[in-house]
Amino acid sequence: MEVALALDHVTKRFGQHVAVNDLSLAIPKGSIYGFLGPNGAGKTTTIRMVMSIILPDEGKISVLGQNNPESVKDRLGYLPEEKGLYKKMMAAEILTYFGRLKGISASVAKKKSTDLLERYGLGEWTKKRCEALSKGMGQKVQILGTLMHDPELVILDEPFSGLDPVNVELVRNLILDMKREGRTVIFSTHVMEQAEQLCDFIFLIHKGNKVIDGPLSEVKSRGDHGVLVDYDGDGSVLRSVTGVKRLNDAGKTAEFFLEDGVEPQDILRQLVDKVTIRRFDLREPSLHEIFVRAVGGEVDESPK
Amino acid sequence: MTNNKIYLVARREYVENLRTKAFWIGIISVPIILALSMIVPIWLTEQKDARKYAVIDHSNWLMTEIEEQAFEPDLEKIMVQITNDLYKKENLDRYPEDVLATAEDYKKKLGTDDPEEAEKKIRDNIQALSKQKNESEAKAQQAIEKGEAPEKIDQYVLDQFDAFHKIMFAWWKTLEPEEAKKFGSGLKKSQFEPIEIKEGTTEEDLNAMLDEDKLFAYFVIGEDPIKGSDGCHYISNNLTDNDLSNWFGNIATRIVQKKRIENESIAPHIASKIRERLKFEGKKVGKSGKTEEVKAADTGRQWAPPAFVYLLWIAVFTSAQMLLTNTIEEKSNRIIEVLLSSVSPFQLMTGKIFGIGATGLTIITFWVLSFLGGIKIAPVVSGGIVSPPDFMAQIAGDPFFLASFLFYFLGGFLMYAAILVGFGSVCNSLKEAQNLMQPVFILLIVPLLAMIPITQDPNGTLAKFLSYVPFFTPFVMMNRAAGPPEVWEYVVTTLLIIGFTGFSFWAAAKVFRIGILMTGKPPKIKEIIRWIRAPIGTVPEVTDGK
């Protein structure tokens, strides 16, 4: 397995606070790798260290086989968590600028910027100033900015934040396109569904420590299987169902984890009289379940 | 590659600045204000109606004499004007035929095709004429006493000039003030207009006219002005505008003085000798150790230093504003991290400084060029009234002088730009930035305060001391150029500036690296100093929320 990115016992402290603690990772080439974790877990710090925007206090980072991250900057694409564009510049212009900063020539950058904008449905915005773009379009322009120079490794920090479902779909397709083109993609999110749909591998970080790391299928099969129920009706009655170890109720969908010896049939029997069942499914645990269990339920929901 | 990235950042910064309204307002406003400040006063005096005045003359003779001489000072300008018009064959229809004919004759006698030389000759002739008038009597007497024939220098031209002068003056005296305005600004004829009053008009009558605004002012001349000022008054409702009373008073004084001299039986040539001012001609010690004439280049040396100090000051100030708004905009736009994934903080910072520096230099170059262009055009537009010295040649004549100015200018600019961008990077809003900048702006006031003392004593203790405080070196060394300082001082300060500018860049880069990624409250100066001292990569107790 060829490794695109390797972290070797990396630690980063901010004063007394340990942001990333003794982290080791190996990310295979051509994969989509999801960085998961609650807010403030250390995702962004890790990514910034990979981009050599900040430097680790201890440990080594090797990007695309290079130990000096500065030397591979031009082979990486990066979308930071905090996103922005120059308001007064035109969409094509800003893409050209980003491309040229990565070392491609003016003529190539110009052509590539219009090509990318056309290809992802932003052709009519080529000559419009960025202040006229909606948030979703702006975010798309920025993701395209990471692709201007055909990077081998693309790192997207929270690419889905603040997007409507149509744009989420678009960005998802964009990421899949990147994989198809043979690029390695790392993205961070705290929305488990997105990771579940896209990732080959996931990495879960909590309070600076690695909690889970591995192929998505493996991670999921390791967990308990549960019963997934789509329902209509009053969800409060679900709590009265017996033989259940844990319940994740999302309002219209609920996930039951059963006590030993309890059959899914028993649950179905109890539910039939209480709510209208639209789907009843026996399956691997959701990433959400894995996530919540891994961080011990203490998800930091405080605003950033 | 590295330089290429700095260039790309700088170029974007520059191009984006060119697109802002502030840039165009900045670049255009100063020349416009300068031009207006030149034109408006001239225009205002032209717009002003001639101030009407009346005179009650109890002496019964002084008024007549004043009327005779009142508008004589205008003649020099008018004669130059008409001769110029003759050379250019323009506007000739505004002169009466007899004036034109004598002017033509006189021009022929001048015997030159060069308008500038003609102008000089006219001025010489006017001087010669007034001298001759004063001395003619005395000279004749002296010559007769010595048994010689009276001296005649170019008498023929002078006579011709006298004829021209007389015909001009006759025409000029009767001209309406409105008409006189056509011949240029600043002419007494178009500013002041005497009003004829009837015999026996009383002060009460004139007071009434003052109140009705038919008069601007009136003069009362005492019975015996030769004896003293008893009974002389100036009555007006506007006592702040002194032009009329000054002008009138000067002529009256001159006439009265002449009469007094005559009364005391002092020969006019003796009187003029007595009244001659003692002139101290400005000279300087040249490189050879001998005294030399003061040349135009030396005057250039006098005014150039303060001009450059001001320019540097304005450059630092305007660019400070641009650097701050730009850095803070990039921070609040969150674009900074994208940039940092492609360029190093040092490249980003340097690119910004160069980009904004180029913007500032563009503005200042435009100002200087439009100023120089303006003073070339101004004499043409204003009809010879505004004629500043040709100092382009004066400055360009001394390459060392010019080179040192450029060096101190750029060095000073880069040094301050680095300091400002370092501070700017830790702030999240302009308000924060302005608070943090306070000490820098206070520092910047010092060279302005010290400007006059240093100009007066360019090699004094204050000047020498401030030359070695890096923050002030560029300003003070430019200011001292008229001295000039010794060569070793240039060498030491040059090294000092290079060193300190380098240090500023290094320190600013360290602060910038941490500052631009920081949100929240800006750090204290003490904390910033800790960042500068810490090795790259370690962030001592960053206040970053995450």
Short mmCIF file of C-alpha atoms in Angstrom, two decimals, chain A residues 109-227:
data_model
loop_
_atom_site.label_atom_id
_atom_site.label_comp_id
_atom_site.label_asym_id
_atom_site.label_seq_id
_atom_site.Cartn_x
_atom_site.Cartn_y
_atom_site.Cartn_z
CA ALA A 109 -4.32 28.59 -15.09
CA LYS A 110 -6.66 30.78 -17.12
CA LYS A 111 -7.87 27.93 -19.28
CA LYS A 112 -8.23 25.56 -16.37
CA SER A 113 -10.26 28.06 -14.34
CA THR A 114 -12.89 28.52 -17.04
CA ASP A 115 -12.93 24.77 -17.74
CA LEU A 116 -13.57 23.91 -14.12
CA LEU A 117 -16.26 26.56 -13.71
CA GLU A 118 -18.02 25.33 -16.87
CA ARG A 119 -17.77 21.72 -15.83
CA TYR A 120 -19.36 22.30 -12.43
CA GLY A 121 -22.18 24.53 -13.65
CA LEU A 122 -20.67 27.89 -12.75
CA GLY A 123 -19.92 28.97 -16.31
CA GLU A 124 -22.08 32.07 -16.17
CA TRP A 125 -20.25 33.26 -13.05
CA THR A 126 -16.83 33.27 -14.68
CA LYS A 127 -16.78 37.02 -15.09
CA LYS A 128 -18.81 37.89 -11.98
CA ARG A 129 -17.35 39.25 -8.81
CA CYS A 130 -17.23 36.90 -5.85
CA GLU A 131 -19.39 39.16 -3.70
CA ALA A 132 -22.30 38.24 -6.00
CA LEU A 133 -21.94 34.50 -5.35
CA SER A 134 -24.23 32.72 -2.91
CA LYS A 135 -22.63 30.84 -0.05
CA GLY A 136 -22.98 27.49 -1.76
CA MET A 137 -21.54 28.77 -5.02
CA GLY A 138 -18.71 30.47 -3.19
CA GLN A 139 -17.88 27.22 -1.46
CA LYS A 140 -17.89 25.39 -4.78
CA VAL A 141 -15.54 27.99 -6.26
CA GLN A 142 -13.21 27.44 -3.33
CA ILE A 143 -13.25 23.68 -3.69
CA LEU A 144 -12.49 24.13 -7.40
CA GLY A 145 -9.63 26.35 -6.27
CA THR A 146 -8.06 23.36 -4.57
CA LEU A 147 -8.10 21.47 -7.90
CA MET A 148 -6.52 24.09 -10.13
CA HIS A 149 -3.07 22.52 -10.05
CA ASP A 150 -4.12 18.82 -10.23
CA PRO A 151 -3.05 18.06 -6.66
CA GLU A 152 -2.24 14.52 -5.61
CA LEU A 153 -3.65 15.05 -2.15
CA VAL A 154 -6.71 17.18 -1.42
CA ILE A 155 -7.56 18.17 2.12
CA LEU A 156 -11.02 19.58 2.73
CA ASP A 157 -11.82 20.90 6.20
CA GLU A 158 -15.59 20.78 6.70
CA PRO A 159 -16.50 20.98 2.99
CA PHE A 160 -20.22 20.49 3.67
CA SER A 161 -20.76 23.06 6.39
CA GLY A 162 -23.51 25.50 5.64
CA LEU A 163 -24.64 23.93 2.37
CA ASP A 164 -28.17 23.09 1.29
CA PRO A 165 -28.92 19.49 0.20
CA VAL A 166 -28.52 20.28 -3.51
CA ASN A 167 -25.07 21.69 -2.92
CA VAL A 168 -24.17 18.88 -0.52
CA GLU A 169 -24.95 16.51 -3.37
CA LEU A 170 -22.78 18.54 -5.74
CA VAL A 171 -19.85 18.64 -3.37
CA ARG A 172 -20.20 14.92 -2.77
CA ASN A 173 -20.00 14.30 -6.50
CA LEU A 174 -16.99 16.56 -6.67
CA ILE A 175 -15.22 14.51 -4.04
CA LEU A 176 -16.11 11.29 -5.85
CA ASP A 177 -14.76 12.80 -9.08
CA MET A 178 -11.50 13.51 -7.30
CA LYS A 179 -11.23 9.90 -6.22
CA ARG A 180 -12.00 8.74 -9.73
CA GLU A 181 -9.20 10.94 -11.01
CA GLY A 182 -6.86 9.12 -8.66
CA ARG A 183 -6.41 11.78 -6.01
CA THR A 184 -6.25 11.09 -2.32
CA VAL A 185 -8.95 12.99 -0.45
CA ILE A 186 -9.03 13.80 3.24
CA PHE A 187 -12.04 15.58 4.58
CA SER A 188 -13.18 16.43 8.03
CA THR A 189 -16.76 16.58 9.20
CA HIS A 190 -18.84 16.13 12.26
CA VAL A 191 -21.86 15.02 10.25
CA MET A 192 -21.65 11.23 10.32
CA GLU A 193 -24.02 10.56 7.42
CA GLN A 194 -21.69 12.30 4.98
CA ALA A 195 -18.72 10.33 6.17
CA GLU A 196 -20.70 7.13 6.01
CA GLN A 197 -21.68 7.76 2.39
CA LEU A 198 -18.24 8.73 1.11
CA CYS A 199 -15.36 7.38 3.14
CA ASP A 200 -13.16 4.39 2.50
CA PHE A 201 -11.45 4.99 5.82
CA ILE A 202 -12.37 6.89 8.91
CA PHE A 203 -10.34 8.36 11.67
CA LEU A 204 -12.00 9.52 14.87
CA ILE A 205 -10.26 11.96 17.14
CA HIS A 206 -11.46 13.06 20.54
CA LYS A 207 -9.72 15.54 22.87
CA GLY A 208 -6.58 15.24 20.81
CA ASN A 209 -6.44 11.46 21.03
CA LYS A 210 -7.05 8.93 18.28
CA VAL A 211 -10.09 6.86 19.13
CA ILE A 212 -10.85 4.91 15.97
CA ASP A 213 -8.84 4.49 12.77
CA GLY A 214 -9.46 2.03 9.96
CA PRO A 215 -11.49 1.05 6.89
CA LEU A 216 -15.13 2.10 7.28
CA SER A 217 -16.49 -1.42 6.71
CA GLU A 218 -14.18 -2.86 9.34
CA VAL A 219 -15.02 -0.17 11.85
CA LYS A 220 -18.70 -0.74 11.36
CA SER A 221 -18.63 -4.51 11.49
CA ARG A 222 -16.73 -4.33 14.74
CA GLY A 223 -19.70 -2.68 16.42
CA ASP A 224 -22.93 -4.30 17.63
CA HIS A 225 -25.62 -4.87 15.07
CA GLY A 226 -28.85 -3.06 15.73
CA VAL A 227 -32.39 -2.62 14.51
#
